[in-house]
Amino acid sequence: MTEALSAGVAGLNMAQNADGGIVAEIHSRHGRSAQPESQQVLAVLRAVLEVISAEGMAATPTTIFAALMSALDRPDAQSSPGITLAMCTVLAVALVRVPNGVLRSKFNSSVQLLSKVAERSRQEAAAVKAALLCLGQVLAAVEPGAWHAASRTFQLLLSFATDNRPKVRKRAQASTGDVLAALQNSPQNLAAASEAIVAVCKLVLPGPAAAARAAATASNKQRAAAEAAIAAAVNDVLHLLGALKAWVPLMTGPSLPPLLEQLLKLYSLHQPLLSRHTSEVLGSLIARPGSQISSSQLQQLIELLVDGEASHVLSGTSCVTFLYV
């Protein structure tokens, strides 16, 4: 009996070594929970392990990844947000253990499928949040010089960065930051990702001013809708500014002057909350080495500081030093 027990323990340890700790991590997170979501995660894990075993393969991060990607494309996953959530939960645990070489070899098909999963789960906060986590993990593995394969999917990720649902928005923002961090040694890809962010800023940041102009010509019947449009535009800008505080230090220097141009325009709205958050982004931007800000932009910022519009930038000593060197 002792020998059988020892053999069982040894077999379990070998299985855990093979899967990189995926099974152990999922059981530690969900094994003691009676919540339906956790039970669904455990059921998905068991089903995946059974499929892999039936095919005579070992449960490794790569085989678990492959099995889950195949399952995500099946009709039952497509029709059930709960199953999608459970599959993406297990997949996210596996993805951090899958070698980059494997992810790159399956990159195109993976981003296409995960983009489809995110799109079809858009209205289900928990499911789309889980899908965005997986999407960011795969995007981070993009091969140097192959950004064309990631471009559309990265834009999809950015589209959730101003989502009104806090958990979805924060997940999209964090995943975008993870992608930028992973691209630091891939200048061409990082430049393209930074330009994509600037393009989003050019669409979102002018929103409050445009909404205010439209409201100025609105009739009394249109007043409520016009005010709602202003509030929505301001919310989008605040969400984006919150993300930019973390993104700017990771973006390329040449992408920052056009971003600064958009940020400086926000002061003309004379909205204290917008000005404060704008100043915090500017603090990150000007303190960043190699930001390539032009002398005219620096002059404009100094004038704003003198007028008190951008006083929050003064909270960083490095920013002040940068301005006066």
PDB file of C-alpha atoms in Angstrom:
ATOM      1  CA  MET A   1       0.000   0.000   0.000  1.00  0.00           C
ATOM      2  CA  THR A   2       2.850   2.360   0.878  1.00  0.00           C
ATOM      3  CA  GLU A   3       4.479   1.656  -2.464  1.00  0.00           C
ATOM      4  CA  ALA A   4       1.210   2.368  -4.304  1.00  0.00           C
ATOM      5  CA  LEU A   5       0.798   5.644  -2.417  1.00  0.00           C
ATOM      6  CA  SER A   6       4.370   6.663  -3.209  1.00  0.00           C
ATOM      7  CA  ALA A   7       3.828   5.819  -6.871  1.00  0.00           C
ATOM      8  CA  GLY A   8       0.650   7.910  -6.907  1.00  0.00           C
ATOM      9  CA  VAL A   9       2.404  10.893  -5.359  1.00  0.00           C
ATOM     10  CA  ALA A  10       5.272  10.537  -7.820  1.00  0.00           C
ATOM     11  CA  GLY A  11       2.812  10.411 -10.715  1.00  0.00           C
ATOM     12  CA  LEU A  12       1.045  13.532  -9.476  1.00  0.00           C
ATOM     13  CA  ASN A  13       4.361  15.386  -9.137  1.00  0.00           C
ATOM     14  CA  MET A  14       5.341  14.368 -12.664  1.00  0.00           C
ATOM     15  CA  ALA A  15       1.983  15.610 -13.994  1.00  0.00           C
ATOM     16  CA  GLN A  16       2.412  18.924 -12.157  1.00  0.00           C
ATOM     17  CA  ASN A  17       5.936  19.281 -13.557  1.00  0.00           C
ATOM     18  CA  ALA A  18       4.674  18.553 -17.061  1.00  0.00           C
ATOM     19  CA  ASP A  19       1.860  21.106 -16.955  1.00  0.00           C
ATOM     20  CA  GLY A  20       4.036  23.787 -15.375  1.00  0.00           C
ATOM     21  CA  GLY A  21       1.761  24.092 -12.361  1.00  0.00           C
ATOM     22  CA  ILE A  22      -1.397  24.988 -14.303  1.00  0.00           C
ATOM     23  CA  VAL A  23      -3.576  22.406 -12.567  1.00  0.00           C
ATOM     24  CA  ALA A  24      -2.238  23.329  -9.130  1.00  0.00           C
ATOM     25  CA  GLU A  25      -2.809  27.053  -9.688  1.00  0.00           C
ATOM     26  CA  ILE A  26      -6.378  26.594 -10.884  1.00  0.00           C
ATOM     27  CA  HIS A  27      -7.213  24.277  -8.011  1.00  0.00           C
ATOM     28  CA  SER A  28      -5.724  26.730  -5.511  1.00  0.00           C
ATOM     29  CA  ARG A  29      -7.914  29.520  -6.925  1.00  0.00           C
ATOM     30  CA  HIS A  30     -11.138  27.639  -7.516  1.00  0.00           C
ATOM     31  CA  GLY A  31     -10.928  24.248  -5.832  1.00  0.00           C
ATOM     32  CA  ARG A  32     -12.575  25.304  -2.568  1.00  0.00           C
ATOM     33  CA  SER A  33     -15.182  27.598  -4.064  1.00  0.00           C
ATOM     34  CA  ALA A  34     -18.814  26.582  -4.430  1.00  0.00           C
ATOM     35  CA  GLN A  35     -19.484  29.456  -6.831  1.00  0.00           C
ATOM     36  CA  PRO A  36     -20.907  28.326 -10.199  1.00  0.00           C
ATOM     37  CA  GLU A  37     -18.161  30.201 -12.056  1.00  0.00           C
ATOM     38  CA  SER A  38     -15.428  28.338 -10.181  1.00  0.00           C
ATOM     39  CA  GLN A  39     -17.166  25.010 -10.668  1.00  0.00           C
ATOM     40  CA  GLN A  40     -17.360  25.735 -14.403  1.00  0.00           C
ATOM     41  CA  VAL A  41     -13.627  26.485 -14.492  1.00  0.00           C
ATOM     42  CA  LEU A  42     -12.861  23.165 -12.805  1.00  0.00           C
ATOM     43  CA  ALA A  43     -15.183  21.334 -15.204  1.00  0.00           C
ATOM     44  CA  VAL A  44     -13.428  22.891 -18.196  1.00  0.00           C
ATOM     45  CA  LEU A  45     -10.046  21.930 -16.786  1.00  0.00           C
ATOM     46  CA  ARG A  46     -11.143  18.320 -16.259  1.00  0.00           C
ATOM     47  CA  ALA A  47     -12.589  18.124 -19.781  1.00  0.00           C
ATOM     48  CA  VAL A  48      -9.408  19.515 -21.331  1.00  0.00           C
ATOM     49  CA  LEU A  49      -7.209  17.081 -19.409  1.00  0.00           C
ATOM     50  CA  GLU A  50      -9.443  14.172 -20.455  1.00  0.00           C
ATOM     51  CA  VAL A  51      -9.241  15.174 -24.126  1.00  0.00           C
ATOM     52  CA  ILE A  52      -5.461  15.445 -23.977  1.00  0.00           C
ATOM     53  CA  SER A  53      -5.162  12.101 -22.170  1.00  0.00           C
ATOM     54  CA  ALA A  54      -7.502  10.401 -24.678  1.00  0.00           C
ATOM     55  CA  GLU A  55      -5.200  11.512 -27.480  1.00  0.00           C
ATOM     56  CA  GLY A  56      -2.261   9.891 -25.726  1.00  0.00           C
ATOM     57  CA  MET A  57      -0.453  13.165 -24.976  1.00  0.00           C
ATOM     58  CA  ALA A  58       0.921  14.684 -21.809  1.00  0.00           C
ATOM     59  CA  ALA A  59      -0.822  17.724 -20.312  1.00  0.00           C
ATOM     60  CA  THR A  60       1.746  20.458 -20.956  1.00  0.00           C
ATOM     61  CA  PRO A  61       1.172  24.207 -21.277  1.00  0.00           C
ATOM     62  CA  THR A  62       1.344  23.806 -25.061  1.00  0.00           C
ATOM     63  CA  THR A  63      -1.157  20.934 -25.285  1.00  0.00           C
ATOM     64  CA  ILE A  64      -3.536  22.665 -22.858  1.00  0.00           C
ATOM     65  CA  PHE A  65      -3.258  25.847 -24.938  1.00  0.00           C
ATOM     66  CA  ALA A  66      -3.966  23.933 -28.140  1.00  0.00           C
ATOM     67  CA  ALA A  67      -6.943  22.084 -26.677  1.00  0.00           C
ATOM     68  CA  LEU A  68      -8.517  25.256 -25.311  1.00  0.00           C
ATOM     69  CA  MET A  69      -8.063  27.213 -28.543  1.00  0.00           C
ATOM     70  CA  SER A  70      -9.788  24.398 -30.400  1.00  0.00           C
ATOM     71  CA  ALA A  71     -12.610  24.302 -27.847  1.00  0.00           C
ATOM     72  CA  LEU A  72     -13.150  28.069 -27.946  1.00  0.00           C
ATOM     73  CA  ASP A  73     -14.105  27.832 -31.601  1.00  0.00           C
ATOM     74  CA  ARG A  74     -16.847  25.271 -30.966  1.00  0.00           C
ATOM     75  CA  PRO A  75     -20.565  26.210 -31.071  1.00  0.00           C
ATOM     76  CA  ASP A  76     -21.159  25.464 -27.373  1.00  0.00           C
ATOM     77  CA  ALA A  77     -18.481  27.956 -26.338  1.00  0.00           C
ATOM     78  CA  GLN A  78     -19.807  30.525 -28.791  1.00  0.00           C
ATOM     79  CA  SER A  79     -23.324  30.314 -27.372  1.00  0.00           C
ATOM     80  CA  SER A  80     -22.450  30.386 -23.666  1.00  0.00           C
ATOM     81  CA  PRO A  81     -20.710  33.339 -21.971  1.00  0.00           C
ATOM     82  CA  GLY A  82     -20.206  31.143 -18.893  1.00  0.00           C
ATOM     83  CA  ILE A  83     -18.266  28.535 -20.844  1.00  0.00           C
ATOM     84  CA  THR A  84     -16.285  31.242 -22.627  1.00  0.00           C
ATOM     85  CA  LEU A  85     -15.389  32.776 -19.260  1.00  0.00           C
ATOM     86  CA  ALA A  86     -14.271  29.417 -17.855  1.00  0.00           C
ATOM     87  CA  MET A  87     -12.214  28.545 -20.942  1.00  0.00           C
ATOM     88  CA  CYS A  88     -10.482  31.921 -21.010  1.00  0.00           C
ATOM     89  CA  THR A  89      -9.794  31.676 -17.276  1.00  0.00           C
ATOM     90  CA  VAL A  90      -7.940  28.389 -17.770  1.00  0.00           C
ATOM     91  CA  LEU A  91      -6.313  29.652 -20.964  1.00  0.00           C
ATOM     92  CA  ALA A  92      -4.894  32.732 -19.232  1.00  0.00           C
ATOM     93  CA  VAL A  93      -3.181  30.514 -16.663  1.00  0.00           C
ATOM     94  CA  ALA A  94      -1.736  28.369 -19.445  1.00  0.00           C
ATOM     95  CA  LEU A  95      -0.608  31.227 -21.696  1.00  0.00           C
ATOM     96  CA  VAL A  96       1.951  32.612 -19.254  1.00  0.00           C
ATOM     97  CA  ARG A  97       3.665  29.208 -19.434  1.00  0.00           C
ATOM     98  CA  VAL A  98       3.523  28.646 -23.192  1.00  0.00           C
ATOM     99  CA  PRO A  99       6.885  29.297 -24.904  1.00  0.00           C
ATOM    100  CA  ASN A 100       7.014  32.416 -27.112  1.00  0.00           C
ATOM    101  CA  GLY A 101       8.063  30.277 -30.039  1.00  0.00           C
ATOM    102  CA  VAL A 102       4.822  28.319 -29.832  1.00  0.00           C
ATOM    103  CA  LEU A 103       2.715  31.479 -29.531  1.00  0.00           C
ATOM    104  CA  ARG A 104       4.471  33.021 -32.523  1.00  0.00           C
ATOM    105  CA  SER A 105       3.946  29.931 -34.639  1.00  0.00           C
ATOM    106  CA  LYS A 106       0.205  30.129 -33.899  1.00  0.00           C
ATOM    107  CA  PHE A 107       0.022  33.914 -33.679  1.00  0.00           C
ATOM    108  CA  ASN A 108      -2.274  34.744 -36.600  1.00  0.00           C
ATOM    109  CA  SER A 109      -4.870  32.093 -35.848  1.00  0.00           C
ATOM    110  CA  SER A 110      -4.727  32.839 -32.109  1.00  0.00           C
ATOM    111  CA  VAL A 111      -5.301  36.595 -32.359  1.00  0.00           C
ATOM    112  CA  GLN A 112      -8.063  36.078 -34.912  1.00  0.00           C
ATOM    113  CA  LEU A 113      -9.899  33.602 -32.696  1.00  0.00           C
ATOM    114  CA  LEU A 114      -9.434  35.593 -29.479  1.00  0.00           C
ATOM    115  CA  SER A 115     -10.563  38.766 -31.254  1.00  0.00           C
ATOM    116  CA  LYS A 116     -13.708  36.939 -32.312  1.00  0.00           C
ATOM    117  CA  VAL A 117     -14.230  35.722 -28.742  1.00  0.00           C
ATOM    118  CA  ALA A 118     -13.844  39.264 -27.367  1.00  0.00           C
ATOM    119  CA  GLU A 119     -16.239  40.675 -29.951  1.00  0.00           C
ATOM    120  CA  ARG A 120     -18.966  38.098 -29.349  1.00  0.00           C
ATOM    121  CA  SER A 121     -18.568  38.497 -25.560  1.00  0.00           C
ATOM    122  CA  ARG A 122     -18.618  42.310 -25.696  1.00  0.00           C
ATOM    123  CA  GLN A 123     -21.878  42.599 -23.738  1.00  0.00           C
ATOM    124  CA  GLU A 124     -20.799  40.127 -21.027  1.00  0.00           C
ATOM    125  CA  ALA A 125     -18.379  41.938 -18.720  1.00  0.00           C
ATOM    126  CA  ALA A 126     -16.771  38.910 -17.042  1.00  0.00           C
ATOM    127  CA  ALA A 127     -16.320  36.971 -20.285  1.00  0.00           C
ATOM    128  CA  VAL A 128     -14.900  39.854 -22.290  1.00  0.00           C
ATOM    129  CA  LYS A 129     -12.560  40.763 -19.421  1.00  0.00           C
ATOM    130  CA  ALA A 130     -11.166  37.215 -19.450  1.00  0.00           C
ATOM    131  CA  ALA A 131     -10.860  37.272 -23.243  1.00  0.00           C
ATOM    132  CA  LEU A 132      -8.972  40.587 -23.155  1.00  0.00           C
ATOM    133  CA  LEU A 133      -6.477  39.144 -20.688  1.00  0.00           C
ATOM    134  CA  CYS A 134      -5.744  36.283 -23.088  1.00  0.00           C
ATOM    135  CA  LEU A 135      -5.634  38.656 -26.035  1.00  0.00           C
ATOM    136  CA  GLY A 136      -3.004  40.811 -24.357  1.00  0.00           C
ATOM    137  CA  GLN A 137      -0.909  37.788 -23.457  1.00  0.00           C
ATOM    138  CA  VAL A 138      -0.812  36.609 -27.076  1.00  0.00           C
ATOM    139  CA  LEU A 139      -0.202  40.110 -28.481  1.00  0.00           C
ATOM    140  CA  ALA A 140       2.796  40.483 -26.178  1.00  0.00           C
ATOM    141  CA  ALA A 141       4.450  37.585 -28.030  1.00  0.00           C
ATOM    142  CA  VAL A 142       4.271  39.196 -31.478  1.00  0.00           C
ATOM    143  CA  GLU A 143       7.418  38.592 -33.486  1.00  0.00           C
ATOM    144  CA  PRO A 144       9.712  41.598 -34.093  1.00  0.00           C
ATOM    145  CA  GLY A 145       8.839  43.278 -37.373  1.00  0.00           C
ATOM    146  CA  ALA A 146       5.508  41.461 -37.673  1.00  0.00           C
ATOM    147  CA  TRP A 147       3.197  44.127 -36.253  1.00  0.00           C
ATOM    148  CA  HIS A 148       0.939  43.971 -39.320  1.00  0.00           C
ATOM    149  CA  ALA A 149      -0.426  40.708 -37.897  1.00  0.00           C
ATOM    150  CA  ALA A 150      -1.165  42.355 -34.549  1.00  0.00           C
ATOM    151  CA  SER A 151      -2.377  45.787 -35.634  1.00  0.00           C
ATOM    152  CA  ARG A 152      -6.120  45.161 -35.924  1.00  0.00           C
ATOM    153  CA  THR A 153      -6.241  43.139 -32.717  1.00  0.00           C
ATOM    154  CA  PHE A 154      -4.338  45.827 -30.803  1.00  0.00           C
ATOM    155  CA  GLN A 155      -6.877  48.387 -32.008  1.00  0.00           C
ATOM    156  CA  LEU A 156      -9.634  46.133 -30.689  1.00  0.00           C
ATOM    157  CA  LEU A 157      -7.894  46.012 -27.312  1.00  0.00           C
ATOM    158  CA  LEU A 158      -7.624  49.810 -27.293  1.00  0.00           C
ATOM    159  CA  SER A 159     -11.339  50.134 -28.048  1.00  0.00           C
ATOM    160  CA  PHE A 160     -12.086  48.703 -24.603  1.00  0.00           C
ATOM    161  CA  ALA A 161      -9.743  51.133 -22.824  1.00  0.00           C
ATOM    162  CA  THR A 162     -12.546  53.684 -22.413  1.00  0.00           C
ATOM    163  CA  ASP A 163     -15.284  51.162 -21.662  1.00  0.00           C
ATOM    164  CA  ASN A 164     -17.818  52.342 -19.080  1.00  0.00           C
ATOM    165  CA  ARG A 165     -17.474  49.079 -17.115  1.00  0.00           C
ATOM    166  CA  PRO A 166     -14.558  49.582 -14.699  1.00  0.00           C
ATOM    167  CA  LYS A 167     -13.314  45.972 -14.658  1.00  0.00           C
ATOM    168  CA  VAL A 168     -13.398  45.686 -18.443  1.00  0.00           C
ATOM    169  CA  ARG A 169     -11.724  49.077 -18.884  1.00  0.00           C
ATOM    170  CA  LYS A 170      -8.972  48.367 -16.343  1.00  0.00           C
ATOM    171  CA  ARG A 171      -8.289  44.967 -17.900  1.00  0.00           C
ATOM    172  CA  ALA A 172      -7.944  46.501 -21.373  1.00  0.00           C
ATOM    173  CA  GLN A 173      -5.693  49.257 -20.054  1.00  0.00           C
ATOM    174  CA  ALA A 174      -3.497  46.831 -18.111  1.00  0.00           C
ATOM    175  CA  SER A 175      -3.220  44.455 -21.084  1.00  0.00           C
ATOM    176  CA  THR A 176      -2.245  47.361 -23.332  1.00  0.00           C
ATOM    177  CA  GLY A 177       0.463  48.298 -20.849  1.00  0.00           C
ATOM    178  CA  ASP A 178       1.657  44.690 -20.762  1.00  0.00           C
ATOM    179  CA  VAL A 179       1.931  44.670 -24.556  1.00  0.00           C
ATOM    180  CA  LEU A 180       3.914  47.936 -24.552  1.00  0.00           C
ATOM    181  CA  ALA A 181       6.241  46.563 -21.875  1.00  0.00           C
ATOM    182  CA  ALA A 182       6.815  43.389 -23.893  1.00  0.00           C
ATOM    183  CA  LEU A 183       7.710  45.438 -26.990  1.00  0.00           C
ATOM    184  CA  GLN A 184      10.495  47.460 -25.378  1.00  0.00           C
ATOM    185  CA  ASN A 185      13.168  45.449 -27.207  1.00  0.00           C
ATOM    186  CA  SER A 186      11.279  45.540 -30.502  1.00  0.00           C
ATOM    187  CA  PRO A 187      11.550  49.186 -31.694  1.00  0.00           C
ATOM    188  CA  GLN A 188       9.573  48.757 -34.897  1.00  0.00           C
ATOM    189  CA  ASN A 189       6.629  47.079 -33.181  1.00  0.00           C
ATOM    190  CA  LEU A 190       6.745  49.543 -30.279  1.00  0.00           C
ATOM    191  CA  ALA A 191       6.662  52.495 -32.681  1.00  0.00           C
ATOM    192  CA  ALA A 192       3.606  51.080 -34.439  1.00  0.00           C
ATOM    193  CA  ALA A 193       1.816  50.382 -31.146  1.00  0.00           C
ATOM    194  CA  SER A 194       2.619  53.893 -29.886  1.00  0.00           C
ATOM    195  CA  GLU A 195       1.274  55.430 -33.093  1.00  0.00           C
ATOM    196  CA  ALA A 196      -1.932  53.416 -32.685  1.00  0.00           C
ATOM    197  CA  ILE A 197      -2.391  54.882 -29.208  1.00  0.00           C
ATOM    198  CA  VAL A 198      -1.783  58.413 -30.491  1.00  0.00           C
ATOM    199  CA  ALA A 199      -4.388  57.796 -33.218  1.00  0.00           C
ATOM    200  CA  VAL A 200      -6.935  56.864 -30.545  1.00  0.00           C
ATOM    201  CA  CYS A 201      -6.024  59.995 -28.581  1.00  0.00           C
ATOM    202  CA  LYS A 202      -6.629  62.142 -31.656  1.00  0.00           C
ATOM    203  CA  LEU A 203     -10.133  60.707 -31.850  1.00  0.00           C
ATOM    204  CA  VAL A 204     -11.038  60.768 -28.155  1.00  0.00           C
ATOM    205  CA  LEU A 205      -9.330  63.835 -26.642  1.00  0.00           C
ATOM    206  CA  PRO A 206     -11.085  66.434 -28.857  1.00  0.00           C
ATOM    207  CA  GLY A 207     -14.446  64.907 -27.907  1.00  0.00           C
ATOM    208  CA  PRO A 208     -15.480  67.320 -25.117  1.00  0.00           C
ATOM    209  CA  ALA A 209     -14.731  70.412 -27.213  1.00  0.00           C
ATOM    210  CA  ALA A 210     -16.659  69.006 -30.174  1.00  0.00           C
ATOM    211  CA  ALA A 211     -19.592  68.060 -27.942  1.00  0.00           C
ATOM    212  CA  ALA A 212     -19.603  71.530 -26.380  1.00  0.00           C
ATOM    213  CA  ARG A 213     -19.705  73.173 -29.813  1.00  0.00           C
ATOM    214  CA  ALA A 214     -22.631  70.962 -30.809  1.00  0.00           C
ATOM    215  CA  ALA A 215     -24.435  71.801 -27.559  1.00  0.00           C
ATOM    216  CA  ALA A 216     -24.033  75.509 -28.231  1.00  0.00           C
ATOM    217  CA  THR A 217     -26.242  75.215 -31.308  1.00  0.00           C
ATOM    218  CA  ALA A 218     -28.669  72.659 -29.897  1.00  0.00           C
ATOM    219  CA  SER A 219     -32.347  73.493 -29.546  1.00  0.00           C
ATOM    220  CA  ASN A 220     -34.147  73.265 -26.221  1.00  0.00           C
ATOM    221  CA  LYS A 221     -35.497  69.852 -27.188  1.00  0.00           C
ATOM    222  CA  GLN A 222     -31.946  68.682 -27.922  1.00  0.00           C
ATOM    223  CA  ARG A 223     -30.463  70.140 -24.741  1.00  0.00           C
ATOM    224  CA  ALA A 224     -30.636  66.994 -22.597  1.00  0.00           C
ATOM    225  CA  ALA A 225     -29.058  64.848 -25.325  1.00  0.00           C
ATOM    226  CA  ALA A 226     -26.365  67.472 -25.908  1.00  0.00           C
ATOM    227  CA  GLU A 227     -25.462  67.596 -22.219  1.00  0.00           C
ATOM    228  CA  ALA A 228     -25.365  63.797 -22.085  1.00  0.00           C
ATOM    229  CA  ALA A 229     -22.998  63.812 -25.072  1.00  0.00           C
ATOM    230  CA  ILE A 230     -20.669  66.236 -23.279  1.00  0.00           C
ATOM    231  CA  ALA A 231     -20.666  64.074 -20.146  1.00  0.00           C
ATOM    232  CA  ALA A 232     -19.929  60.936 -22.182  1.00  0.00           C
ATOM    233  CA  ALA A 233     -17.080  62.659 -24.026  1.00  0.00           C
ATOM    234  CA  VAL A 234     -15.560  63.921 -20.778  1.00  0.00           C
ATOM    235  CA  ASN A 235     -15.793  60.431 -19.247  1.00  0.00           C
ATOM    236  CA  ASP A 236     -14.020  58.925 -22.251  1.00  0.00           C
ATOM    237  CA  VAL A 237     -11.227  61.491 -21.942  1.00  0.00           C
ATOM    238  CA  LEU A 238     -10.836  60.892 -18.212  1.00  0.00           C
ATOM    239  CA  HIS A 239     -10.646  57.136 -18.795  1.00  0.00           C
ATOM    240  CA  LEU A 240      -8.032  57.613 -21.501  1.00  0.00           C
ATOM    241  CA  LEU A 241      -5.987  60.059 -19.432  1.00  0.00           C
ATOM    242  CA  GLY A 242      -5.952  57.526 -16.615  1.00  0.00           C
ATOM    243  CA  ALA A 243      -4.487  54.949 -18.980  1.00  0.00           C
ATOM    244  CA  LEU A 244      -1.971  57.349 -20.513  1.00  0.00           C
ATOM    245  CA  LYS A 245      -0.321  57.921 -17.134  1.00  0.00           C
ATOM    246  CA  ALA A 246       0.870  54.311 -17.288  1.00  0.00           C
ATOM    247  CA  TRP A 247       1.339  54.060 -21.070  1.00  0.00           C
ATOM    248  CA  VAL A 248       3.369  57.209 -21.772  1.00  0.00           C
ATOM    249  CA  PRO A 249       6.584  56.012 -20.063  1.00  0.00           C
ATOM    250  CA  LEU A 250       6.490  52.917 -22.298  1.00  0.00           C
ATOM    251  CA  MET A 251       5.777  54.658 -25.618  1.00  0.00           C
ATOM    252  CA  THR A 252       8.396  55.725 -28.150  1.00  0.00           C
ATOM    253  CA  GLY A 253       9.839  59.236 -28.009  1.00  0.00           C
ATOM    254  CA  PRO A 254       8.803  60.295 -31.532  1.00  0.00           C
ATOM    255  CA  SER A 255       5.153  59.481 -30.766  1.00  0.00           C
ATOM    256  CA  LEU A 256       4.964  61.892 -27.846  1.00  0.00           C
ATOM    257  CA  PRO A 257       5.012  65.380 -29.496  1.00  0.00           C
ATOM    258  CA  PRO A 258       1.737  64.733 -31.377  1.00  0.00           C
ATOM    259  CA  LEU A 259       0.243  63.429 -28.138  1.00  0.00           C
ATOM    260  CA  LEU A 260       1.410  66.526 -26.272  1.00  0.00           C
ATOM    261  CA  GLU A 261      -0.268  68.685 -28.899  1.00  0.00           C
ATOM    262  CA  GLN A 262      -3.604  67.005 -28.149  1.00  0.00           C
ATOM    263  CA  LEU A 263      -3.110  67.190 -24.392  1.00  0.00           C
ATOM    264  CA  LEU A 264      -2.347  70.908 -24.339  1.00  0.00           C
ATOM    265  CA  LYS A 265      -5.645  71.659 -26.080  1.00  0.00           C
ATOM    266  CA  LEU A 266      -7.558  70.252 -23.116  1.00  0.00           C
ATOM    267  CA  TYR A 267      -6.549  73.243 -20.962  1.00  0.00           C
ATOM    268  CA  SER A 268      -8.621  75.546 -23.160  1.00  0.00           C
ATOM    269  CA  LEU A 269     -11.759  73.878 -21.771  1.00  0.00           C
ATOM    270  CA  HIS A 270     -10.980  75.301 -18.305  1.00  0.00           C
ATOM    271  CA  GLN A 271     -12.334  72.199 -16.596  1.00  0.00           C
ATOM    272  CA  PRO A 272     -10.434  71.628 -13.321  1.00  0.00           C
ATOM    273  CA  LEU A 273     -10.787  67.833 -13.302  1.00  0.00           C
ATOM    274  CA  LEU A 274      -9.644  67.477 -16.903  1.00  0.00           C
ATOM    275  CA  SER A 275      -6.784  69.915 -16.308  1.00  0.00           C
ATOM    276  CA  ARG A 276      -5.588  68.027 -13.238  1.00  0.00           C
ATOM    277  CA  HIS A 277      -5.519  64.649 -14.984  1.00  0.00           C
ATOM    278  CA  THR A 278      -3.962  66.195 -18.081  1.00  0.00           C
ATOM    279  CA  SER A 279      -1.211  67.660 -15.922  1.00  0.00           C
ATOM    280  CA  GLU A 280      -0.522  64.260 -14.395  1.00  0.00           C
ATOM    281  CA  VAL A 281      -0.088  62.764 -17.871  1.00  0.00           C
ATOM    282  CA  LEU A 282       2.165  65.671 -18.843  1.00  0.00           C
ATOM    283  CA  GLY A 283       4.256  65.013 -15.760  1.00  0.00           C
ATOM    284  CA  SER A 284       4.894  61.474 -17.008  1.00  0.00           C
ATOM    285  CA  LEU A 285       5.475  62.681 -20.536  1.00  0.00           C
ATOM    286  CA  ILE A 286       7.995  65.425 -19.918  1.00  0.00           C
ATOM    287  CA  ALA A 287       9.927  63.397 -17.365  1.00  0.00           C
ATOM    288  CA  ARG A 288      10.369  60.571 -19.842  1.00  0.00           C
ATOM    289  CA  PRO A 289      13.884  60.458 -21.357  1.00  0.00           C
ATOM    290  CA  GLY A 290      13.940  60.979 -25.113  1.00  0.00           C
ATOM    291  CA  SER A 291      10.441  62.430 -25.363  1.00  0.00           C
ATOM    292  CA  GLN A 292      11.526  64.684 -28.278  1.00  0.00           C
ATOM    293  CA  ILE A 293       9.282  67.584 -27.259  1.00  0.00           C
ATOM    294  CA  SER A 294       9.809  70.657 -29.442  1.00  0.00           C
ATOM    295  CA  SER A 295      10.933  74.012 -28.076  1.00  0.00           C
ATOM    296  CA  SER A 296       7.616  75.607 -29.073  1.00  0.00           C
ATOM    297  CA  GLN A 297       5.686  72.977 -27.134  1.00  0.00           C
ATOM    298  CA  LEU A 298       7.906  73.518 -24.108  1.00  0.00           C
ATOM    299  CA  GLN A 299       7.288  77.263 -24.394  1.00  0.00           C
ATOM    300  CA  GLN A 300       3.532  76.670 -24.505  1.00  0.00           C
ATOM    301  CA  LEU A 301       3.728  74.450 -21.448  1.00  0.00           C
ATOM    302  CA  ILE A 302       5.792  77.032 -19.564  1.00  0.00           C
ATOM    303  CA  GLU A 303       3.138  79.658 -20.345  1.00  0.00           C
ATOM    304  CA  LEU A 304       0.468  77.331 -18.979  1.00  0.00           C
ATOM    305  CA  LEU A 305       2.521  76.839 -15.838  1.00  0.00           C
ATOM    306  CA  VAL A 306       2.859  80.592 -15.401  1.00  0.00           C
ATOM    307  CA  ASP A 307      -0.899  80.987 -15.830  1.00  0.00           C
ATOM    308  CA  GLY A 308      -1.514  78.209 -13.318  1.00  0.00           C
ATOM    309  CA  GLU A 309      -3.345  75.989 -15.791  1.00  0.00           C
ATOM    310  CA  ALA A 310      -0.831  73.144 -15.560  1.00  0.00           C
ATOM    311  CA  SER A 311       0.318  73.663 -11.991  1.00  0.00           C
ATOM    312  CA  HIS A 312       0.025  69.963 -11.173  1.00  0.00           C
ATOM    313  CA  VAL A 313       3.016  69.276 -13.420  1.00  0.00           C
ATOM    314  CA  LEU A 314       5.145  71.012 -10.786  1.00  0.00           C
ATOM    315  CA  SER A 315       4.608  68.081  -8.445  1.00  0.00           C
ATOM    316  CA  GLY A 316       7.540  66.299 -10.109  1.00  0.00           C
ATOM    317  CA  THR A 317      10.993  67.789  -9.537  1.00  0.00           C
ATOM    318  CA  SER A 318      12.347  65.967 -12.580  1.00  0.00           C
ATOM    319  CA  CYS A 319       9.738  67.723 -14.726  1.00  0.00           C
ATOM    320  CA  VAL A 320      10.851  71.150 -13.546  1.00  0.00           C
ATOM    321  CA  THR A 321      14.482  70.273 -14.135  1.00  0.00           C
ATOM    322  CA  PHE A 322      13.645  69.137 -17.639  1.00  0.00           C
ATOM    323  CA  LEU A 323      11.869  72.380 -18.418  1.00  0.00           C
ATOM    324  CA  TYR A 324      14.706  74.623 -17.398  1.00  0.00           C
ATOM    325  CA  VAL A 325      17.728  72.790 -18.793  1.00  0.00           C
TER     326      VAL A 325
END
